[in-house]
Coordinates of C-alpha atoms in Angstrom, one line a residue:
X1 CA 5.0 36.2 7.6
X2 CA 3.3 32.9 6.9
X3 CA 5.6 30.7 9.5
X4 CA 5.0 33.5 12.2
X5 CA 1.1 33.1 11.0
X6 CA 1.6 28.9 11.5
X7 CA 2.8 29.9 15.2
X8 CA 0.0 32.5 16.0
X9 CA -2.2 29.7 14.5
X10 CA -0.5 26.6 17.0
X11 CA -1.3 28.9 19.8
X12 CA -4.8 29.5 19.1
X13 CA -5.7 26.0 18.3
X14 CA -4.0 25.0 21.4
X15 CA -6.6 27.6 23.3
X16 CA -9.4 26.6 21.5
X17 CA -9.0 22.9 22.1
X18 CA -8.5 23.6 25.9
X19 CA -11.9 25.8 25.7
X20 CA -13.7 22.9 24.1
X21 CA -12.7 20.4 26.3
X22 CA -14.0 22.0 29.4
X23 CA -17.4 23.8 27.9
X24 CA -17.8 20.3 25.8
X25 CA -16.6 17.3 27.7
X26 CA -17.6 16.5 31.4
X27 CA -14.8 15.9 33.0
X28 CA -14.1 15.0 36.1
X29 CA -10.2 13.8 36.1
X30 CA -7.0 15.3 34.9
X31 CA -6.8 16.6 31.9
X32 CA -3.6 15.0 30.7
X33 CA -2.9 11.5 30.6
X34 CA -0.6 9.8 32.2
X35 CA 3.1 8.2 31.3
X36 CA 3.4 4.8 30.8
X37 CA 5.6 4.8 34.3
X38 CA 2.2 5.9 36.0
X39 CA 1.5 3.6 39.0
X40 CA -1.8 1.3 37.9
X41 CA -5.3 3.0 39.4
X42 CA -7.7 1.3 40.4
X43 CA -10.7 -0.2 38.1
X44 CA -13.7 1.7 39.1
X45 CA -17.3 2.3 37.2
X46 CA -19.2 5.6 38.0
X47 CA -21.3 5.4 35.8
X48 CA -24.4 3.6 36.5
X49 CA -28.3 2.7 34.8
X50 CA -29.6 5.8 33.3
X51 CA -33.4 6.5 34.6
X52 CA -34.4 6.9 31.2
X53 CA -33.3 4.6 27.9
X54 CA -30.6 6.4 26.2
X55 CA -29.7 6.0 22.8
X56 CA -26.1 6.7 21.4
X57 CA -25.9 6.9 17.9
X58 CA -23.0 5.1 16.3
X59 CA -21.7 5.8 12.6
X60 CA -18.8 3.7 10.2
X61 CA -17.6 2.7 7.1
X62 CA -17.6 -1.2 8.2
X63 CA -19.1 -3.0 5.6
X64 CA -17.4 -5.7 4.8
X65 CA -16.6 -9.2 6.7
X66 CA -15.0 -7.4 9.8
X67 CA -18.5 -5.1 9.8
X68 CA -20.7 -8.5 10.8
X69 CA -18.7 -9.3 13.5
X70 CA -18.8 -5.5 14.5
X71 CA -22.6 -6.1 14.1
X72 CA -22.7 -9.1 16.5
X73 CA -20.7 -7.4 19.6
X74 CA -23.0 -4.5 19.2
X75 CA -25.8 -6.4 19.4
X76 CA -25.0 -8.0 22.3
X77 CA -24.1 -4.8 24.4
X78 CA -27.7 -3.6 23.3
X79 CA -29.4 -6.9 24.4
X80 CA -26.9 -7.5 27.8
X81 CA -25.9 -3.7 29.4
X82 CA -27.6 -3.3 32.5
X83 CA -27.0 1.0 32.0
X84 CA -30.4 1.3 29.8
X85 CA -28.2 2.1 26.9
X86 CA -29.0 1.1 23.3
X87 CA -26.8 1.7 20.4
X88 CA -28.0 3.0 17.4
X89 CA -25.5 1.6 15.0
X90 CA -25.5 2.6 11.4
X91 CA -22.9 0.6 8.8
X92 CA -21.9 2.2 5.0
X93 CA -19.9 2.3 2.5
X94 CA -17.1 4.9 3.1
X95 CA -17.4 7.2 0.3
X96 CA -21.4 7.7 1.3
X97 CA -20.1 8.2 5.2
X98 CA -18.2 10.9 4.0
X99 CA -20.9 12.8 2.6
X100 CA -23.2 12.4 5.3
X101 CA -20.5 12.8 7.8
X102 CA -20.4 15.9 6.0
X103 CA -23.8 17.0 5.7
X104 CA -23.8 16.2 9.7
X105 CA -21.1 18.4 10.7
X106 CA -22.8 21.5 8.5
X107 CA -26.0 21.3 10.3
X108 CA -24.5 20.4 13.9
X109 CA -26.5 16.8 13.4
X110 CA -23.2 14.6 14.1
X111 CA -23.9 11.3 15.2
X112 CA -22.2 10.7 19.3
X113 CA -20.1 8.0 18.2
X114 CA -17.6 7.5 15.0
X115 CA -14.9 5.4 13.9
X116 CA -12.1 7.2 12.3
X117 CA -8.6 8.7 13.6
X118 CA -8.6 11.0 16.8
X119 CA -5.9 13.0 16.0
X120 CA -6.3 15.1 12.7
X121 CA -8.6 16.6 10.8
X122 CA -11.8 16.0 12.9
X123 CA -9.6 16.6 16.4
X124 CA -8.0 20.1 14.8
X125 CA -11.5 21.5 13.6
X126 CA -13.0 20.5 16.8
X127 CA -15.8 17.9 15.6
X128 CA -13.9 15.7 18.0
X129 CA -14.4 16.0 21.5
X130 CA -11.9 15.0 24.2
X131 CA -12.9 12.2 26.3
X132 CA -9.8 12.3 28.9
X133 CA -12.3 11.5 31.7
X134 CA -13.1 8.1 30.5
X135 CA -10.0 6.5 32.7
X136 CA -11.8 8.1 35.9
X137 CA -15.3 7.4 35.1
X138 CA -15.1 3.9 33.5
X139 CA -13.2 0.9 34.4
X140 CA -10.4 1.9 31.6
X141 CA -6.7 2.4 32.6
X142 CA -3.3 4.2 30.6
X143 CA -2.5 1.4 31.5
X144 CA -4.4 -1.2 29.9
X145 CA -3.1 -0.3 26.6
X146 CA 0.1 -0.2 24.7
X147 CA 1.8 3.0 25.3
X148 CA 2.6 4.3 21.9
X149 CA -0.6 3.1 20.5
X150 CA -2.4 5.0 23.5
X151 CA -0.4 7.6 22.5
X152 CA -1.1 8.0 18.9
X153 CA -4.4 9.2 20.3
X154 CA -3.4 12.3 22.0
X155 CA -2.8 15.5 20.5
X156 CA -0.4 18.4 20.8
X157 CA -2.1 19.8 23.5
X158 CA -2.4 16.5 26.1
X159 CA -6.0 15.9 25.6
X160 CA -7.1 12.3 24.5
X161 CA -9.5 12.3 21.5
X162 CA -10.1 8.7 20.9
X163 CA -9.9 5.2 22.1
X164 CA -8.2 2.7 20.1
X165 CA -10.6 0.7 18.5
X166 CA -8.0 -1.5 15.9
X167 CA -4.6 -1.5 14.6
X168 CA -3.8 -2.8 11.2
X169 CA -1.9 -2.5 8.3
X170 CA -1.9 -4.1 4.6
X171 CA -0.8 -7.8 4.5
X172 CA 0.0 -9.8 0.9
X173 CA -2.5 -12.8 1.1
X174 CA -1.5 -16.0 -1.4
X175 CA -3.2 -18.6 -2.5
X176 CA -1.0 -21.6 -1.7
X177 CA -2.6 -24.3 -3.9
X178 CA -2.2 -21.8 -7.2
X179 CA 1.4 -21.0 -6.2
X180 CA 2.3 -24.3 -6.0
X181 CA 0.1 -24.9 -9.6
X182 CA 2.1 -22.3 -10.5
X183 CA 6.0 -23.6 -9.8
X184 CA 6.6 -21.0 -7.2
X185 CA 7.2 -21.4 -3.4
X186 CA 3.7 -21.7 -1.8
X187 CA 5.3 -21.3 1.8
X188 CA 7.7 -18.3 0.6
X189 CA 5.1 -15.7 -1.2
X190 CA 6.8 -12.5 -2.4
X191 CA 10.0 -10.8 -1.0
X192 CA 10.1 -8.0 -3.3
X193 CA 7.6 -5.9 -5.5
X194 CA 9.4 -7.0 -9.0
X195 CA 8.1 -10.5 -7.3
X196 CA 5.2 -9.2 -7.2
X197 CA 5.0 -8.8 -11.2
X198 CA 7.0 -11.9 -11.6
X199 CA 4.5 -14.2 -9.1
X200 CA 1.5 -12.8 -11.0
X201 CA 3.0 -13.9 -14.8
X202 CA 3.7 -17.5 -13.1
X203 CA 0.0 -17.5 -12.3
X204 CA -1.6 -15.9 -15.1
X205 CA -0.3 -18.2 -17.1
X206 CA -2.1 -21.2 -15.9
X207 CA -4.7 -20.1 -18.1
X208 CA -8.8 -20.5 -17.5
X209 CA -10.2 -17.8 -15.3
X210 CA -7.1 -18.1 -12.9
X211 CA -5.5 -14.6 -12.4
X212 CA -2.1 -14.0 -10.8
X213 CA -3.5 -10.8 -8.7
X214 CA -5.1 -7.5 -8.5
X215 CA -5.4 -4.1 -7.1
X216 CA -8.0 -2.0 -5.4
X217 CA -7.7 1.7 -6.2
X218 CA -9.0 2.4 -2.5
X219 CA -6.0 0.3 -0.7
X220 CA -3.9 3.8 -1.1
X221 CA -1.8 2.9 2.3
X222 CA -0.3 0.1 -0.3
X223 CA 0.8 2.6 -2.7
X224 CA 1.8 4.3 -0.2
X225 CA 4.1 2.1 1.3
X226 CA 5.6 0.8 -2.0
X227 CA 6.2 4.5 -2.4
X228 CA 8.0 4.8 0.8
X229 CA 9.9 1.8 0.1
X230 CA 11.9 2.9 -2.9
X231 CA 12.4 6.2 -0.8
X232 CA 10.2 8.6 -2.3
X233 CA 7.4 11.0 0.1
X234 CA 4.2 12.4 -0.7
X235 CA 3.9 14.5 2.4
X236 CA 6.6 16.5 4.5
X237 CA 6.9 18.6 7.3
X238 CA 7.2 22.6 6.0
X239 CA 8.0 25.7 8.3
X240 CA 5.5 27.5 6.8
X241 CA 2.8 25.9 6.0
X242 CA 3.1 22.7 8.8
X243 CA 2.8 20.6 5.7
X244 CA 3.8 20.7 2.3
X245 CA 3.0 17.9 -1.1
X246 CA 6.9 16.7 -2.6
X247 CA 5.5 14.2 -5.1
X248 CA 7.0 16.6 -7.7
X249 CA 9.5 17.2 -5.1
X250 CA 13.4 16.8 -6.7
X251 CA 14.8 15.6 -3.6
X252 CA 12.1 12.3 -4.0
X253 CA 10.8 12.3 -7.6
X254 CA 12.9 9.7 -8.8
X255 CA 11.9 7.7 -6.0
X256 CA 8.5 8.2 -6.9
X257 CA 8.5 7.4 -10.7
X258 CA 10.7 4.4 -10.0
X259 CA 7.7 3.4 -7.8
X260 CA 4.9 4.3 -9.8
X261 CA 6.4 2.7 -12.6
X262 CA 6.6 -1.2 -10.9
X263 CA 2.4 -0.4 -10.4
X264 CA 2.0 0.9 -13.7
X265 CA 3.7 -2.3 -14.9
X266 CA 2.0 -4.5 -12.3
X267 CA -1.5 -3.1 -13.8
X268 CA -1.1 -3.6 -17.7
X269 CA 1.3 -6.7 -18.1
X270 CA -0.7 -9.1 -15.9
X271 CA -4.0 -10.1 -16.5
X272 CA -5.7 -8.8 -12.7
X273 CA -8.6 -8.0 -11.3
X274 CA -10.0 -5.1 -9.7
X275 CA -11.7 -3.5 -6.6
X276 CA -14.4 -5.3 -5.6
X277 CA -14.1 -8.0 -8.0
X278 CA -10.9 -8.8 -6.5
X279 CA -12.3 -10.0 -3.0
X280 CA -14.5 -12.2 -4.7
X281 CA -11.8 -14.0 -6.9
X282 CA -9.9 -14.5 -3.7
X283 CA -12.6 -16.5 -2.0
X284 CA -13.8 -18.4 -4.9
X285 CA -10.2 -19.5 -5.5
X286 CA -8.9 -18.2 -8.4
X287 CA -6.9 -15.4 -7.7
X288 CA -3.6 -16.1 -6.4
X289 CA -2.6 -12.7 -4.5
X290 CA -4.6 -10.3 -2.7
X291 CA -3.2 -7.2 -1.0
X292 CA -5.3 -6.1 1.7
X293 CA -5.6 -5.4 5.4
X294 CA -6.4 -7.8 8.4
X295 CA -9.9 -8.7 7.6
X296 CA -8.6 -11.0 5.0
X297 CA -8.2 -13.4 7.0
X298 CA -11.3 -13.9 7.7
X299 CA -12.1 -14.0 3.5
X300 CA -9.9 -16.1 3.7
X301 CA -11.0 -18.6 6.4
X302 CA -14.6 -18.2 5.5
X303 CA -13.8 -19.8 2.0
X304 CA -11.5 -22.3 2.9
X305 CA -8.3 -20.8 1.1
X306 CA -5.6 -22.7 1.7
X307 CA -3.8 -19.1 2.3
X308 CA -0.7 -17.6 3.2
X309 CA 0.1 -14.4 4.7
X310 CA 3.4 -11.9 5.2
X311 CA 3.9 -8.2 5.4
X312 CA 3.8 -6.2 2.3
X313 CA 6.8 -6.9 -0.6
X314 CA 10.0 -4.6 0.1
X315 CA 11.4 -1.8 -2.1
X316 CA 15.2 -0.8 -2.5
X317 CA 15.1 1.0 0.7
X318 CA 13.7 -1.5 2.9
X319 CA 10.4 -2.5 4.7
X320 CA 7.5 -0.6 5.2
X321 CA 4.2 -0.9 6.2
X322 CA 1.1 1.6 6.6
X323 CA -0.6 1.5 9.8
X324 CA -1.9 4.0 12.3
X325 CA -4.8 3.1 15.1
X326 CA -8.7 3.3 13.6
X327 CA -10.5 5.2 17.3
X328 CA -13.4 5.4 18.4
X329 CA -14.5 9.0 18.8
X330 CA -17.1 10.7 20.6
X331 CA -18.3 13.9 18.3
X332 CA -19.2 17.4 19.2
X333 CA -22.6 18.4 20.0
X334 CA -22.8 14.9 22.7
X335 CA -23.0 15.8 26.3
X336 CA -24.8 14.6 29.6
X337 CA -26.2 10.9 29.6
X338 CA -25.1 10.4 26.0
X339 CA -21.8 11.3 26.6
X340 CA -21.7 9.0 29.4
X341 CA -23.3 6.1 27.4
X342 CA -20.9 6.5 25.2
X343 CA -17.9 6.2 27.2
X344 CA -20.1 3.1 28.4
X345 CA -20.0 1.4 25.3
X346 CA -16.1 2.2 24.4
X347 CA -15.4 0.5 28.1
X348 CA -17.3 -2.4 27.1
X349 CA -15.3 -2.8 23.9
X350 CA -12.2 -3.1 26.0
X351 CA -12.7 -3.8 29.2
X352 CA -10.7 -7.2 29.1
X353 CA -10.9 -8.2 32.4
X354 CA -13.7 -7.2 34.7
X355 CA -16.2 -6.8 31.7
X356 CA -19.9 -7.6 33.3
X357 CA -21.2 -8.8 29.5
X358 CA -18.8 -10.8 28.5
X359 CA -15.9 -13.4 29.5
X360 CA -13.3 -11.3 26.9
X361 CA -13.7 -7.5 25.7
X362 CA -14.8 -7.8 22.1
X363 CA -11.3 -5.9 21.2
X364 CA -9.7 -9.6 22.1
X365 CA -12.6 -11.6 19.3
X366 CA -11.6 -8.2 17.1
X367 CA -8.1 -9.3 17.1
X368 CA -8.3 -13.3 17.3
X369 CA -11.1 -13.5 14.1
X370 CA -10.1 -10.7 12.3
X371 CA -6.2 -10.8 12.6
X372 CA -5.4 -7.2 13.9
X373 CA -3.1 -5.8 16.0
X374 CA -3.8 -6.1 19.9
X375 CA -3.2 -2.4 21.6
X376 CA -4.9 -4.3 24.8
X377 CA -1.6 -5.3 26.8
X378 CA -3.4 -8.4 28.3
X379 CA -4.8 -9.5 24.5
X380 CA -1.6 -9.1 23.5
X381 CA 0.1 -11.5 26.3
X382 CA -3.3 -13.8 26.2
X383 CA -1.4 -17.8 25.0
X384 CA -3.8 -17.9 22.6
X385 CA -2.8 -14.6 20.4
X386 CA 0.8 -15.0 21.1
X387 CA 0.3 -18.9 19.7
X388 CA -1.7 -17.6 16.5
X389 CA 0.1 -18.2 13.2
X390 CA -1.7 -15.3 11.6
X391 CA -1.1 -12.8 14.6
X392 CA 2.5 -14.0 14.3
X393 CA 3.1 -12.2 10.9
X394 CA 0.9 -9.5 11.5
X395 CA 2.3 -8.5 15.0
X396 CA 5.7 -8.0 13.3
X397 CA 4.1 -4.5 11.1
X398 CA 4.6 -2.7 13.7
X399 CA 8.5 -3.0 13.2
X400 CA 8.4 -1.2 10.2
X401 CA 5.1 1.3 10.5
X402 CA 5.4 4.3 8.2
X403 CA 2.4 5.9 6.6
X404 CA 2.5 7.8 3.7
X405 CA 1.7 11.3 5.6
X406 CA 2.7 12.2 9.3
X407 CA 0.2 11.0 12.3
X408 CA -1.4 14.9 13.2
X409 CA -1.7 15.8 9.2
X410 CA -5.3 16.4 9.1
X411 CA -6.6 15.5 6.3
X412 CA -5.4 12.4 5.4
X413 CA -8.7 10.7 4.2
X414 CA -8.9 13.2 1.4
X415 CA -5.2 12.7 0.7
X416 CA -6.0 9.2 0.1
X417 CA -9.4 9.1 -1.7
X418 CA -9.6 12.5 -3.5
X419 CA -5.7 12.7 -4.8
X420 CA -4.1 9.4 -4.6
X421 CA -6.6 7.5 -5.6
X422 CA -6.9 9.5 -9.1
X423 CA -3.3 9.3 -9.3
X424 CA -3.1 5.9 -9.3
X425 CA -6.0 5.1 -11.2
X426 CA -4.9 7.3 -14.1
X427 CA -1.2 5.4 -14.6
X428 CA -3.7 1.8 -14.3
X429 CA -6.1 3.5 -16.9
X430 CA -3.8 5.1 -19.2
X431 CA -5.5 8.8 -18.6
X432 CA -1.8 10.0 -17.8
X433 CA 1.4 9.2 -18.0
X434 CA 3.3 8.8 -14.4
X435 CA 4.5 12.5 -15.1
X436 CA 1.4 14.0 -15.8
X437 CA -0.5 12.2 -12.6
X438 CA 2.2 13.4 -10.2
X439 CA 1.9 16.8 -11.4
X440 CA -1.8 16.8 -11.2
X441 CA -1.4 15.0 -8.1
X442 CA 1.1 17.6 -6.8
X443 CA -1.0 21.0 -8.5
X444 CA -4.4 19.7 -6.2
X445 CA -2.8 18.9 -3.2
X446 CA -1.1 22.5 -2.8
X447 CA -4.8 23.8 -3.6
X448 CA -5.8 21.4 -0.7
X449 CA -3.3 22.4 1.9
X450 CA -3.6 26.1 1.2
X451 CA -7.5 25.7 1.4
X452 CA -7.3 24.2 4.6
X453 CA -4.8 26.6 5.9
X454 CA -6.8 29.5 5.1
X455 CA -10.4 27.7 6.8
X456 CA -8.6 26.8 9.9
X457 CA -7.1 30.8 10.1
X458 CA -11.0 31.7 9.5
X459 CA -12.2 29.4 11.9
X460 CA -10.1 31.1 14.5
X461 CA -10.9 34.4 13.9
X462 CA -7.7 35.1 12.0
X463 CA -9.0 35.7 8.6
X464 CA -12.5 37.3 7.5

């Protein structure tokens, strides 16, 4: 009954999402996008100055380093677009997007534009509109971008749902100077996770207010990868259900206590900071590891570290590293001249050749100061990426990309902050034992996936 449900619910999501991308999004191209064997089009702008100012709003969690620069480029769009367009751009912490995200959605007061992941929960419950007429309105191409990372932004049912706006995954950062203090390899960092434990000891016991390293409780891709890497899951595909929680699971429990153990002992016998604290040890200089994505680099930079940087340690099983494409989204409820201004502003971001503002699409000085992934094919190829030492190392994630749940689950954010997250700060904490966190871990997720289940079934009309 409940697999023959799933189906009946595929087929109406698929229906639904077709509705709303004719009623909601103006389109004026085909609806599905192209294969990467599509011969280039032709760079043409349709859109052209509004008669009257138009204001897109613009909502993210970018707060940190990364979010200044983010500040800059928008700035300069608002002060240089010849469209009458200004963006409204509003920067916060994640856990307070959330809730107003939330409180948005409710009331049908979304903001037009939002940084999160096009395909999932936001895509499946409609918030997210698709946008597939932004490569015949806009000087955009398939083509311009990396297939697969293009790709990552398309759903079941063909429609495009988001532009990439960043790839990155979760790097180990070193201090070289303290690693050499420390008799280790300053040009070698950490292979492994028990060097991880082993690094830290070295460092600690330099003594003063030097620390070997430290965790942030939020960084649950991390966890997720070291979790992956001595074979265990967290999420799987299920017949029934689409998806199903196997923390508890007995074909990858083992896996997952062997894991959890290396972080429980990586959190009690070395003396490391945490969360926030942890950034600012880094830049001052005396923290000697720092797991953390892209925007590091410019921590690092910015403080003079003399730093090194590889992909995260291996487990038994091999390399892996978290890492699916941030998009920028236009939300439900934007039509007409907004929905045009945005599609505006995410051309400006990466229009990388013809771009009337600037000499390089703020994508390229996304990727060059803040070390992330190119998904532009001509940043990629530009000398001065390829010859980055930085971009070197992070380029190579892509090799070994795994996250922790598959691309289209759809609610992943919640996964992270409202079950991992208290998982893994429990075993730090000493509120549970490793056992007990996976089973509490295990006991809310069902509640989570059944939940959702049953408000997408309403939402259709398949449940009162």
């Amino acid at each position: 009954m409940r697999k023959a449900l799933a189906l009946i619910l595929a087929l109406c999501m698929i229906l639904v999402l077709a509705a709303c991308s004719k009623s909601e999004t103006p389109s004026s191209g085909s609806d599905t996008p192209a294969s990467s064997g599509d011969a280039p089009t032709e760079k043409t702008d349709t859109i052209k100055k509004f008669d009257n100012p138009v204001t897109v709003t613009f909502w993210n969690g970018w707060t940190g380093p990364d979010g200044e620069l983010l500040k800059q480029l928008v700035d300069e769009y608002n002060t240089k677009n010849q469209k009458n367009v200004t963006v409204d751009m509003d920067c916060m912490q994640f856990a307070s997007l959330q809730e107003k995200l939330a409180t948005a959605i409710a009331s049908d007061t979304c903001p037009n534009l939002h940084l999160g992941f096009a395909v999932g929960e936001y895509q499946m419950r409609h918030i997210y509109i698709p946008i597939d007429d932004i490569f015949t309105k806009t000087v955009l191409r398939k083509e311009d971008f990396v297939p697969e990372i293009l790709q990552a932004c398309t759903a079941d049912d063909g429609h495009i749902y988001g532009i990439p706006f960043q790839v990155t995954s979760q790097f180990v950062y070193w201090n070289k100077d303290l690693f050499k203090q420390a008799g280790l390899d300053p040009d070698k960092g950490v292979e492994t996770w028990e060097d991880v434990i082993t690094a830290a000891k070295a460092i600690d016991a330099l003594g003063g207010n030097i620390t070997g390293g430290g965790f942030d409780t939020s960084a649950t891709g991390t966890v997720g990868a070291m979790i992956n890497g001595y074979g265990g899951e967290i999420i799987a595909a299920d017949d029934e259900l689409g998806y199903k929680c196997v923390v508890t699971d007995p074909a990858y429990i083992d896996a997952n206590k062997q894991a959890l153990d290396v972080w429980y002992r990586y959190t009690h016998e070395t003396n490391i900071l945490q969360n926030g604290n942890l950034e600012e040890g880094y830049g001052a200089g005396v923290v000697g590891m720092l797991f953390g994505g892209a925007w590091q680099t410019a921590n690092a930079k910015d403080h003079n570290i003399n730093y090194g940087i590889s992909l995260l340690p291996k487990g038994p099983k091999g390399q892996i590293q978290p890492g699916a494409p941030v998009s920028i989204d236009v939300m439900k409820g934007t039509s007409g001249d907004k929905y045009d201004a945005c599609l505006d502003f995410i051309a400006y971001w990466n229009d990388n050749e013809t771009n009337p503002i600037r000499e390089k699409a703020p994508a390229y000085d996304w990727s060059l100061k803040q070390a992330y992934q190119p998904y532009l094919i001509t940043v990629a190829n530009d000398p001065t990426m390829v010859n980055d030492e930085t971009f070197k190392v992070t380029n190579e994630y892509q090799k070994y990309v795994k996250n922790p749940y598959p691309a289209n689950f759809w609610n992943g954010y919640q996964l992270g902050t409202a079950y991992i997250k208290p998982m893994i700060e429990a075993i730090a904490h000493d509120t549970a034992t490793i056992d007990e966190a996976l089973a509490t871990c295990q006991k809310d997720i069902d509640i989570m996936i059944e939940d959702d289940m049953y408000e997408m079934e309403r939402s259709l009309g398949l449940r009162e």
